[in-house]
Coordinates of C-alpha atoms in Angstrom, one line a residue:
X578 CA 39.2 81.9 146.0
X579 CA 42.4 82.0 148.1
X580 CA 44.3 79.9 145.5
X581 CA 43.2 82.4 142.8
X582 CA 44.3 85.4 144.8
X583 CA 47.7 83.7 145.5
X584 CA 48.4 82.7 141.9
X585 CA 47.4 86.1 140.5
X586 CA 49.2 88.1 143.1
X587 CA 51.6 90.7 141.6
X588 CA 51.2 89.6 138.0
X589 CA 49.1 90.6 135.0
X590 CA 48.5 87.1 133.9
X591 CA 44.9 85.9 133.8
X592 CA 43.7 82.4 134.6
X593 CA 41.4 81.3 131.7
X594 CA 39.6 78.4 130.2
X595 CA 40.1 77.7 126.5
X596 CA 36.4 78.1 125.9
X597 CA 34.5 76.7 122.9
X598 CA 35.4 77.2 119.3
X599 CA 33.9 80.4 117.8
X600 CA 34.8 80.5 114.1
X601 CA 32.4 79.4 111.4
X602 CA 33.2 76.6 108.9
X603 CA 32.5 76.2 105.2
X604 CA 32.1 73.1 103.0
X605 CA 31.1 72.4 99.4
X606 CA 28.3 70.6 97.7
X607 CA 29.6 68.1 95.1
X608 CA 27.6 65.3 93.5
X609 CA 24.9 65.6 96.1
X610 CA 27.4 65.3 99.0
X611 CA 29.0 67.7 101.4
X612 CA 32.8 67.6 101.0
X613 CA 35.9 69.5 102.0
X614 CA 34.8 71.0 105.4
X615 CA 37.3 73.8 105.9
X616 CA 38.5 75.4 109.2
X617 CA 38.8 79.2 109.2
X618 CA 41.9 81.3 109.6
X619 CA 41.8 84.7 111.2
X620 CA 44.8 85.9 109.2
X621 CA 45.5 85.8 105.5
X622 CA 47.7 82.8 104.8
X623 CA 50.4 82.0 102.3
X624 CA 48.5 80.9 99.2
X625 CA 51.3 78.6 98.0
X626 CA 51.1 76.6 101.3
X627 CA 47.3 76.0 101.3
X628 CA 47.1 72.9 99.2
X629 CA 45.4 70.4 101.4
X630 CA 42.2 69.9 99.4
X631 CA 41.0 70.3 95.9
X632 CA 37.4 71.1 94.8
X633 CA 36.3 70.6 91.2
X634 CA 33.9 73.3 89.8
X635 CA 30.6 72.4 88.1
X636 CA 30.7 72.3 84.3
X637 CA 29.3 75.9 84.2
X638 CA 32.1 77.2 86.4
X639 CA 30.0 77.6 89.6
X640 CA 30.7 76.2 93.1
X641 CA 28.1 75.7 95.8
X642 CA 29.3 76.7 99.3
X643 CA 27.6 75.8 102.5
X644 CA 28.3 78.0 105.6
X645 CA 28.1 76.7 109.2
X646 CA 27.7 79.9 111.1
X647 CA 27.8 78.4 114.7
X648 CA 26.1 81.4 116.1
X649 CA 28.1 84.0 114.1
X650 CA 26.4 86.7 112.2
X651 CA 27.9 86.7 108.7
X652 CA 27.9 90.3 107.3
X653 CA 29.8 89.7 104.0
X654 CA 31.2 87.1 101.7
X655 CA 34.2 87.8 99.5
X656 CA 36.2 85.5 97.2
X657 CA 39.5 85.6 95.4
X658 CA 41.1 83.1 93.0
X659 CA 44.9 83.0 92.8
X660 CA 47.5 81.3 90.7
X661 CA 49.2 78.3 92.5
X662 CA 52.3 80.4 93.1
X663 CA 50.2 83.2 94.5
X664 CA 51.7 85.8 92.1
X665 CA 48.5 86.4 90.1
X666 CA 45.0 87.1 91.1
X667 CA 42.6 85.7 88.4
X668 CA 39.3 86.8 90.0
X669 CA 37.9 88.6 93.0
X670 CA 34.4 89.6 93.9
X671 CA 31.7 89.9 96.6
X672 CA 28.6 87.8 97.0
X673 CA 25.6 90.1 97.1
X674 CA 23.0 87.7 98.5
X675 CA 24.1 86.2 101.8
X676 CA 20.7 85.6 103.3
X677 CA 21.0 81.8 102.9
X678 CA 23.6 79.5 104.5
X679 CA 24.1 78.0 101.0
X680 CA 25.5 80.3 98.3
X681 CA 26.6 79.9 94.7
X682 CA 29.8 81.4 93.5
X683 CA 30.4 82.0 89.8
X684 CA 34.1 81.2 89.3
X685 CA 34.2 80.5 85.6
X686 CA 36.5 83.5 85.0
X687 CA 38.8 82.3 87.8
X688 CA 40.3 79.6 85.7
X689 CA 41.8 81.0 82.4
X690 CA 41.9 78.6 79.5
X691 CA 45.6 77.8 80.0
X692 CA 45.2 77.2 83.8
X693 CA 44.1 73.8 85.1
X694 CA 44.3 74.6 88.9
X695 CA 44.1 77.6 91.1
X696 CA 43.6 78.5 94.8
X697 CA 40.3 79.8 96.0
X698 CA 40.1 82.0 99.1
X699 CA 36.7 82.6 100.7
X700 CA 36.5 85.4 103.2
X701 CA 33.6 85.5 105.7
X702 CA 33.1 88.9 107.5
X703 CA 31.6 88.9 110.9
X704 CA 30.8 91.7 113.3
X705 CA 34.4 91.9 114.8
X706 CA 36.6 89.7 112.6
X707 CA 37.1 87.8 109.4
X708 CA 37.6 84.2 108.7
X709 CA 39.6 83.0 105.6
X710 CA 39.2 79.6 104.0
X711 CA 41.3 78.0 101.3
X712 CA 41.0 75.2 98.8
X713 CA 42.4 74.4 95.3
X714 CA 39.9 74.5 92.5
X715 CA 40.0 72.7 89.1
X716 CA 37.7 72.1 86.1
X717 CA 35.6 68.9 86.1
X718 CA 36.8 67.9 82.7
X719 CA 38.1 64.3 82.5
X720 CA 37.5 63.8 86.2
X721 CA 35.5 60.8 87.6
X722 CA 34.7 62.3 91.0
X723 CA 31.1 61.0 91.3
X724 CA 32.2 57.4 90.4
X725 CA 35.1 57.5 92.8
X726 CA 33.0 59.0 95.6
X727 CA 30.3 56.4 95.1
X728 CA 32.8 53.6 95.2
X729 CA 34.6 54.9 98.3
X730 CA 31.4 55.4 100.2
X731 CA 30.1 52.0 99.2
X732 CA 33.5 50.4 100.2
X733 CA 33.4 52.2 103.6
X734 CA 29.8 51.0 104.2
X735 CA 30.8 47.4 103.3
X736 CA 33.7 47.3 105.7
X737 CA 31.1 47.6 108.5
X738 CA 29.3 44.5 107.2
X739 CA 30.9 41.1 107.8
X740 CA 28.9 39.5 105.0
X741 CA 30.7 41.8 102.5
X742 CA 34.1 40.1 102.9
X743 CA 34.0 38.2 99.6
X744 CA 33.1 41.3 97.7
X745 CA 35.8 43.4 99.2
X746 CA 38.4 40.7 98.5
X747 CA 38.1 41.6 94.8
X748 CA 39.8 45.0 95.6
X749 CA 42.3 43.9 98.2
X750 CA 45.9 42.8 97.6
X751 CA 46.3 40.7 100.7
X752 CA 50.0 39.9 101.2
X753 CA 52.7 39.7 103.8
X754 CA 53.0 43.5 103.7
X755 CA 49.8 43.7 105.7
X756 CA 50.1 43.5 109.5
X757 CA 47.2 41.2 110.5
X758 CA 48.0 41.5 114.2
X759 CA 46.5 44.9 114.6
X760 CA 43.4 47.0 113.8
X761 CA 45.3 50.3 114.3
X762 CA 46.5 50.3 110.7
X763 CA 44.6 48.4 108.0
X764 CA 45.8 48.6 104.4
X765 CA 45.0 47.2 101.0
X766 CA 47.4 44.4 101.9
X767 CA 45.5 43.4 105.0
X768 CA 43.1 40.4 105.1
X769 CA 39.4 40.9 104.6
X770 CA 38.7 40.1 108.3
X771 CA 40.8 43.0 109.5
X772 CA 39.3 45.3 106.8
X773 CA 35.9 44.5 108.1
X774 CA 36.9 45.2 111.7
X775 CA 37.2 41.6 113.0
X776 CA 34.9 41.2 116.1
X777 CA 35.0 44.9 117.1
X778 CA 31.4 45.6 115.8
X779 CA 31.9 49.3 115.4
X780 CA 29.1 51.8 115.4
X781 CA 29.6 55.0 113.4
X782 CA 28.9 58.0 115.7
X783 CA 28.3 60.5 112.9
X784 CA 28.5 60.4 109.1
X785 CA 32.1 60.6 107.8
X786 CA 33.4 64.0 106.7
X787 CA 34.9 63.5 103.2
X788 CA 37.8 65.4 101.8
X789 CA 39.1 65.4 98.2
X790 CA 42.9 65.4 98.5
X791 CA 43.6 65.0 94.8
X792 CA 41.5 64.7 91.6
X793 CA 42.9 64.4 88.1
X794 CA 42.5 62.4 85.0
X795 CA 44.7 59.5 86.4
X796 CA 43.3 59.0 90.0
X797 CA 41.3 60.5 92.8
X798 CA 42.4 60.5 96.4
X799 CA 39.7 60.7 99.1
X800 CA 39.9 60.9 102.9
X801 CA 37.0 60.0 105.3
X802 CA 37.3 61.1 108.9
X803 CA 34.8 59.9 111.5
X804 CA 34.4 58.4 115.0
X805 CA 33.2 54.9 115.9
X806 CA 32.3 53.3 119.2
X807 CA 33.2 49.7 120.1
X808 CA 32.7 47.6 123.2
X809 CA 36.2 47.0 124.7
X810 CA 37.7 44.0 126.5
X811 CA 35.7 44.8 129.7
X812 CA 32.5 45.7 127.9
X813 CA 33.1 49.5 128.3
X814 CA 32.0 51.5 125.2
X815 CA 35.2 53.0 123.8
X816 CA 35.5 55.8 121.1
X817 CA 37.9 55.9 118.3
X818 CA 39.1 58.5 115.8
X819 CA 39.3 57.0 112.3
X820 CA 41.0 58.3 109.1
X821 CA 40.2 56.2 106.0
X822 CA 42.1 57.0 102.8
X823 CA 41.4 55.8 99.3
X824 CA 43.2 56.3 96.0
X825 CA 41.0 55.2 93.1
X826 CA 41.2 55.1 89.3
X827 CA 38.1 55.0 87.1
X828 CA 38.7 53.9 83.5
X829 CA 35.9 53.1 81.0
X830 CA 33.4 52.0 83.6
X831 CA 35.9 50.0 85.7
X832 CA 37.0 50.9 89.2
X833 CA 40.5 50.2 90.4
X834 CA 41.4 50.6 94.1
X835 CA 45.1 51.7 93.9
X836 CA 45.6 52.2 97.7
X837 CA 43.6 51.9 100.9
X838 CA 44.7 52.8 104.4
X839 CA 42.6 53.0 107.6
X840 CA 44.0 54.2 110.9
X841 CA 42.2 54.1 114.2
X842 CA 43.3 55.7 117.4
X843 CA 41.5 55.0 120.7
X844 CA 40.5 58.2 122.5
X845 CA 42.1 58.3 125.9
X846 CA 39.1 58.9 128.2
X847 CA 40.1 59.4 131.8
X848 CA 36.5 58.6 132.9
X849 CA 37.0 55.0 131.8
X850 CA 39.4 52.3 133.0
X851 CA 42.8 53.7 131.9
X852 CA 44.9 52.1 134.6
X853 CA 45.6 48.5 135.5
X854 CA 48.1 46.9 137.8
X855 CA 50.7 47.1 135.0
X856 CA 50.4 50.7 133.9
X857 CA 48.5 53.2 131.8
X858 CA 46.2 51.6 129.2
X859 CA 46.4 53.4 125.8
X860 CA 44.4 50.8 123.9
X861 CA 44.5 50.5 120.1
X862 CA 47.1 53.1 119.2
X863 CA 50.1 53.7 117.1
X864 CA 53.4 52.4 118.4
X865 CA 55.2 55.7 118.2
X866 CA 53.5 57.4 121.1
X867 CA 55.4 60.4 122.4
X868 CA 56.2 60.2 126.2
X869 CA 58.8 61.5 128.6
X870 CA 59.4 60.7 132.3
X871 CA 61.0 62.6 135.2
X872 CA 64.3 61.5 136.5
X873 CA 62.7 59.5 139.4
X874 CA 60.5 57.5 137.0
X875 CA 57.3 58.1 138.9
X876 CA 55.8 60.8 136.7
X877 CA 55.2 60.5 133.0
X878 CA 53.9 63.0 130.4
X879 CA 52.4 61.5 127.2
X880 CA 50.5 62.6 124.1
X881 CA 47.3 61.0 123.0
X882 CA 44.8 62.2 120.3
X883 CA 46.5 65.6 120.1
X884 CA 46.2 66.0 123.9
X885 CA 48.8 66.1 126.6
X886 CA 48.4 64.1 129.8
X887 CA 50.6 63.7 133.0
X888 CA 50.3 60.9 135.5
X889 CA 51.8 61.0 138.9
X890 CA 51.8 57.5 140.3
X891 CA 52.7 58.6 143.9
X892 CA 49.8 61.0 144.1
X893 CA 47.7 58.8 141.8
X894 CA 46.8 62.0 139.9
X895 CA 46.0 62.0 136.2
X896 CA 46.1 65.5 134.7
X897 CA 44.7 66.5 131.2
X898 CA 47.4 69.2 130.8
X899 CA 46.3 70.4 127.3
X900 CA 43.4 69.6 125.0
X901 CA 41.7 71.3 122.1
X902 CA 38.9 68.8 122.3
X903 CA 36.0 70.0 124.4
X904 CA 34.9 67.6 127.1
X905 CA 31.8 66.5 125.3
X906 CA 33.8 66.0 122.0
X907 CA 30.7 66.7 119.9
X908 CA 32.0 69.8 118.1
X909 CA 33.9 68.9 114.9
X910 CA 35.8 72.1 115.1
X911 CA 37.5 71.2 118.4
X912 CA 38.4 67.8 116.9
X913 CA 40.3 69.3 114.0
X914 CA 43.6 67.2 113.9
X915 CA 45.8 69.8 112.2
X916 CA 48.2 70.1 115.2
X917 CA 50.8 68.1 117.1
X918 CA 52.3 68.3 120.6
X919 CA 55.9 68.0 121.4
X920 CA 57.2 67.4 124.9
X921 CA 60.3 69.6 125.4
X922 CA 61.3 68.5 128.9
X923 CA 60.0 67.0 132.1
X924 CA 61.5 68.2 135.4
X925 CA 62.2 66.1 138.5
X926 CA 59.0 67.2 140.1
X927 CA 57.0 66.4 136.9
X928 CA 56.5 70.0 135.6
X929 CA 56.5 69.8 131.8
X930 CA 57.5 72.2 129.1
X931 CA 55.8 71.5 125.8
X932 CA 55.0 73.0 122.4
X933 CA 51.8 72.9 120.4
X934 CA 52.4 73.1 116.6
X935 CA 49.9 73.8 113.9
X936 CA 46.3 75.1 113.7
X937 CA 44.9 76.4 116.9
X938 CA 41.3 75.0 117.3
X939 CA 40.2 77.3 120.1
X940 CA 41.4 79.7 122.8
X941 CA 43.2 83.0 122.5
X942 CA 44.9 82.0 119.2
X943 CA 41.9 80.3 117.6
X944 CA 42.2 80.3 113.8
X945 CA 46.0 81.0 113.8
X946 CA 48.8 78.7 112.8
X947 CA 52.1 78.6 114.7
X948 CA 53.8 77.1 117.6
X949 CA 52.6 77.8 121.2
X950 CA 55.1 77.2 124.0
X951 CA 53.7 76.2 127.4
X952 CA 54.9 75.2 130.8
X953 CA 52.8 73.0 133.1
X954 CA 53.5 73.8 136.7
X955 CA 52.5 70.6 138.4
X956 CA 52.6 72.0 141.9
X957 CA 50.3 74.9 141.1
X958 CA 48.3 72.8 138.6
X959 CA 48.3 75.5 136.0
X960 CA 49.5 75.7 132.4
X961 CA 51.4 78.9 131.6
X962 CA 51.7 80.1 128.0
X963 CA 55.3 81.4 127.5
X964 CA 55.3 82.4 123.8
X965 CA 53.4 82.1 120.6
X966 CA 55.2 82.2 117.2
X967 CA 52.8 82.7 114.3
X968 CA 53.0 81.4 110.8
X969 CA 51.1 82.0 107.5
X970 CA 51.8 78.4 106.3
X971 CA 49.7 75.3 106.5
X972 CA 50.1 72.9 109.5
X973 CA 52.5 70.5 107.7
X974 CA 54.8 73.3 106.5
X975 CA 54.6 75.3 109.7
X976 CA 55.5 72.2 111.7
X977 CA 58.5 71.5 109.4
X978 CA 59.7 75.1 109.5
X979 CA 59.1 75.9 113.2
X980 CA 59.6 72.4 114.5
X981 CA 63.3 71.9 113.7
X982 CA 64.3 72.9 117.3
X983 CA 62.4 74.5 120.1
X984 CA 63.6 74.5 123.7
X985 CA 62.3 76.3 126.8
X986 CA 64.6 76.9 129.8
X987 CA 62.3 77.4 132.8
X988 CA 65.0 78.3 135.3
X989 CA 66.2 81.3 133.2
X990 CA 63.0 81.9 131.3
X991 CA 64.8 81.5 128.0
X992 CA 63.3 80.3 124.7
X993 CA 65.4 78.9 121.9
X994 CA 64.0 78.3 118.5
X995 CA 65.3 77.5 115.0
X996 CA 63.0 79.0 112.3
X997 CA 63.6 80.1 108.7
X998 CA 67.3 79.2 109.0
X999 CA 67.8 81.5 112.0
X1000 CA 68.6 80.3 115.5
X1001 CA 67.0 82.6 118.1
X1002 CA 67.6 83.0 121.8
X1003 CA 64.7 84.9 123.4
X1004 CA 64.8 86.2 127.0
X1005 CA 61.1 86.1 128.0
X1006 CA 61.8 88.1 131.2
X1007 CA 63.4 91.0 129.4
X1008 CA 61.4 90.5 126.2
X1009 CA 64.7 90.6 124.2
X1010 CA 65.6 88.5 121.2
X1011 CA 69.1 87.6 119.9
X1012 CA 69.9 85.9 116.6
X1013 CA 72.7 83.4 117.4
X1014 CA 73.1 82.1 113.8
X1015 CA 71.8 82.9 110.4
X1016 CA 71.3 81.0 107.1
X1017 CA 71.5 77.5 108.7
X1018 CA 70.7 74.7 106.3
X1019 CA 70.2 71.0 106.8
X1020 CA 73.5 69.5 107.9
X1021 CA 74.8 72.7 109.4
X1022 CA 73.3 71.9 112.8
X1023 CA 72.4 68.9 114.9
X1024 CA 70.3 68.5 118.0
X1025 CA 70.5 65.9 120.8
X1026 CA 67.7 63.3 121.2
X1027 CA 66.3 65.0 124.2
X1028 CA 66.6 68.5 122.6
X1029 CA 68.8 70.2 125.3
X1030 CA 72.0 70.3 123.2
X1031 CA 72.5 71.9 119.8
X1032 CA 75.7 72.2 117.7
X1033 CA 75.8 74.5 114.8
X1034 CA 78.3 76.0 112.3
X1035 CA 78.8 79.7 113.0
X1036 CA 79.8 80.7 109.5
X1037 CA 80.5 79.4 106.0
X1038 CA 78.7 76.4 104.3
X1039 CA 78.3 72.8 105.4
X1040 CA 81.7 72.0 103.7
X1041 CA 83.6 75.1 104.5
X1042 CA 82.7 76.1 108.1
X1043 CA 85.7 76.7 110.3
X1044 CA 83.9 76.5 113.7
X1045 CA 81.1 74.8 115.5
X1046 CA 79.5 76.0 118.7
X1047 CA 77.9 73.5 121.1
X1048 CA 75.2 75.1 123.3
X1049 CA 73.7 73.5 126.4
X1050 CA 70.2 74.9 126.5
X1051 CA 69.6 73.8 130.0
X1052 CA 72.4 75.9 131.4
X1053 CA 73.0 78.4 128.6
X1054 CA 76.6 77.4 128.5
X1055 CA 78.5 77.0 125.2
X1056 CA 81.8 75.5 123.9
X1057 CA 83.5 76.0 120.6
X1058 CA 85.2 73.5 118.4
X1059 CA 87.5 74.8 115.7
X1060 CA 88.7 73.2 112.5
X1061 CA 92.4 72.5 111.9
X1062 CA 94.3 75.1 109.9
X1063 CA 93.1 75.1 106.2
X1064 CA 90.4 72.5 106.9
X1065 CA 86.6 72.5 107.6
X1066 CA 84.5 71.0 110.3
X1067 CA 81.0 69.5 110.1
X1068 CA 78.5 68.6 113.0
X1069 CA 77.2 65.0 112.8
X1070 CA 75.1 64.3 115.9
X1071 CA 75.1 63.4 119.6
X1072 CA 75.5 60.0 121.3
X1073 CA 73.7 60.8 124.5
X1074 CA 75.4 64.0 125.6
X1075 CA 78.7 63.4 123.6
X1076 CA 79.1 65.5 120.5
X1077 CA 80.3 63.9 117.2
X1078 CA 81.8 65.9 114.4
X1079 CA 84.1 65.4 111.4
X1080 CA 87.0 67.1 109.7
X1081 CA 87.2 67.8 106.0
X1082 CA 89.9 68.7 103.5
X1083 CA 89.4 70.6 100.3
X1084 CA 91.7 68.2 98.4
X1085 CA 89.5 65.2 99.3
X1086 CA 86.5 66.4 97.3
X1087 CA 85.5 63.9 94.5
X1088 CA 82.5 62.3 92.9
X1089 CA 80.4 59.2 93.4
X1090 CA 80.1 56.5 90.7
X1091 CA 76.8 58.2 89.7
X1092 CA 78.6 61.5 89.1
X1093 CA 77.4 63.4 92.2
X1094 CA 79.8 65.6 94.2
X1095 CA 81.1 64.0 97.4
X1096 CA 82.9 65.9 100.2
X1097 CA 83.8 63.1 102.7
X1098 CA 85.4 63.4 106.1
X1099 CA 88.8 61.9 106.8
X1100 CA 88.5 61.9 110.6
X1101 CA 85.8 61.9 113.3
X1102 CA 86.1 63.1 116.9
X1103 CA 83.8 62.7 119.9
X1104 CA 83.7 65.2 122.7
X1105 CA 82.0 64.9 126.1
X1106 CA 80.0 67.6 127.8
X1107 CA 83.2 68.9 129.5
X1108 CA 84.5 69.6 126.0
X1109 CA 87.2 66.9 126.3
X1110 CA 88.0 64.7 123.3
X1111 CA 86.9 61.2 124.2
X1112 CA 87.7 59.4 120.9
X1113 CA 89.3 60.0 117.5
X1114 CA 88.5 57.8 114.5
X1115 CA 90.3 57.5 111.2
X1116 CA 91.3 54.7 108.8
X1117 CA 94.1 54.7 106.3
X1118 CA 92.8 55.6 102.8
X1119 CA 89.2 55.2 104.0
X1120 CA 86.8 58.2 104.3
X1121 CA 83.4 58.7 106.0
X1122 CA 80.6 59.9 103.8
X1123 CA 78.0 60.2 106.6
X1124 CA 76.9 58.7 109.8
X1125 CA 73.7 57.3 111.4
X1126 CA 73.2 57.5 115.2
X1127 CA 70.6 55.5 117.0
X1128 CA 70.7 55.6 120.8
X1129 CA 74.2 54.5 121.9
X1130 CA 75.4 53.2 118.5
X1131 CA 76.8 55.1 115.6
X1132 CA 77.1 53.6 112.1
X1133 CA 79.7 55.0 109.8
X1134 CA 79.1 54.8 106.0
X1135 CA 82.5 54.7 104.5
X1136 CA 84.0 55.1 101.0
X1137 CA 87.4 54.6 99.2
X1138 CA 88.9 56.8 96.5
X1139 CA 90.2 55.8 93.1
X1140 CA 91.3 58.8 91.1
X1141 CA 88.5 61.3 91.5
X1142 CA 85.8 58.7 92.2
X1143 CA 84.6 57.3 95.5
X1144 CA 83.0 53.9 95.9
X1145 CA 81.3 52.4 98.9
X1146 CA 83.2 50.1 101.2
X1147 CA 82.2 48.3 104.4
X1148 CA 80.5 50.1 107.3
X1149 CA 82.1 50.5 110.7
X1150 CA 80.5 51.0 114.1
X1151 CA 81.2 53.0 117.3
X1152 CA 79.3 52.3 120.4
X1153 CA 79.1 54.4 123.6
X1154 CA 80.6 53.0 126.8
X1155 CA 77.9 54.8 128.7
X1156 CA 75.5 52.3 130.2
X1157 CA 72.0 52.7 128.9
X1158 CA 69.7 53.8 131.7
X1159 CA 66.9 51.4 132.3
X1160 CA 63.6 53.2 132.3
X1161 CA 61.1 52.4 135.0
X1162 CA 58.3 53.4 132.6
X1163 CA 58.3 51.9 129.1
X1164 CA 56.0 51.8 126.1
X1165 CA 55.0 48.2 125.4
X1166 CA 52.6 46.3 123.2
X1167 CA 50.3 43.6 124.4
X1168 CA 47.4 41.7 122.8
X1169 CA 43.9 40.5 123.6
X1170 CA 41.6 38.3 121.6
X1171 CA 39.1 41.0 120.9
X1172 CA 41.2 44.2 120.3
X1173 CA 44.5 42.4 119.3
X1174 CA 47.6 44.6 119.5
X1175 CA 47.3 47.5 122.0
X1176 CA 49.8 49.8 123.7
X1177 CA 50.5 50.4 127.3
X1178 CA 52.9 52.6 129.4
X1179 CA 54.2 49.9 131.7
X1180 CA 55.5 50.7 135.2
X1181 CA 58.3 48.5 136.3
X1182 CA 56.9 48.3 139.8
X1183 CA 53.3 48.3 138.7
X1184 CA 50.4 50.5 139.9
X1185 CA 48.6 49.7 143.2
X1186 CA 45.6 52.2 142.9
X1187 CA 44.0 51.9 139.5
X1188 CA 41.3 54.6 140.1
X1189 CA 43.1 58.0 139.6
X1190 CA 42.1 61.5 140.7
X1191 CA 41.4 63.5 137.5
X1192 CA 42.9 67.0 137.3
X1193 CA 42.1 69.6 134.5
X1194 CA 44.5 72.5 134.9
X1195 CA 43.6 76.0 133.9
X1196 CA 45.7 78.1 131.6
X1197 CA 47.6 81.3 132.5

């Protein structure tokens, strides 16, 4: 009570819980199966971006829809059919009889004779809001959906049976391309033992949800999403999210498996054994887990299963900072995986700024797509929402458009974001927005690995800009670098905090051997954070086409000119003299006989107390 009074004193913010998902879902009945379960959007979306699934109509042009109300009272059902570019509306109507949870839409007029695909929007009206659902639709002509679904479901079932290995081998293309040291990713090139789960003995929690990703006369792509439980190395029952992808061709009674890919991710469950003397056990997981540590190396924030966690080894506290999954995990709506989390920064005390991109499963923005900016105050154990930037695009497109660059400066309460080619500075205290640059395209800007530095051309094009600004987002300080008289300047990247850029001359423009235009750089420079030139690179009659930077090493791709044509010559390398800091927390792989390759956040000095206190912060 006292904490609540203190934290809410003098502010209008409200401490809340995300709550349970509230929106209904719809799915479709095809070939006696339920497919394409769709999440609802509270706003109308950009039709051209909603292409995730495709649903073939019946031969008579009808489509059977199943509504999962989840306690909502549906007061109306509307539907619209659009062209793929969203410019034409082929059909719109209202469903008169909505007394049943299964309804039949007549969409025959929604696909004109010359049109093979369209986008269907279904709108469910409720007492206080609407929910919009999108899928592509197509005719069933020349499709083999039933045969492909039958095969995929049979193949899925047989992977759970060890005695089916010989049968499955007929469809596999086992080769060195398959990694048979892990169960995290199993492909058509894996061996039959890994395809049939080795000794994990998985138990499917619920029937898979099937999505039709593509269906045409050449092939059908299907995705099954489900959870399994397996006994782990210590006998604990562990839960995994599984995505199983098939691309199948059916020709004259013969089935061909063109591609197969199964990924499993162990659910990080703080109620189980997640710490050992070496570090944080992440189990069977991908090797590109996102994590950041504080400068002292005793606090780490990491992303698992679309959730953000923070562990403080000194206090032995493990906080589930952000999660769309409800604690029970039994609501499929809260498990929707159409979002990602990006860690923006971790301060010395462990407070973490982060962004959530994509579809919002529940909470104040449920049913919206966008990027939500948060700040986890580790000392108050609260998560503060700083800003929400909405989008009308799908998750993948919104992440690409809004995820180029986002940075939150807690000290000055400033938000920087690059979206739609514009670079914004937003003062969240004054509620003021400034556009720092417009019409930025790929190559006109570059961001440091940790995100706190950005360099961008202030005008012109990638090959004609006269000036670059370098902005430190931590301090809001900027420097400018100008081109030499009559020349242009291009940003290339950062080696640590040192900025790399190149000079260009109009007379050097030429072509590659393939005929493409090439505008190479004749000289590179590297400047430190004090805006001092640390190194200049050039070579007689050799030009730089582009560079590749990885950690403290830069690779220069070089060309030589003969007439108007450039040809490739040997690469060159520049390394930073700055010593690479040794991290006290590192992501490492280890193996056991049962689960094979697993991932762990390893502490250099180990962990003494392996039973952490679990914190679940509230949101402000």
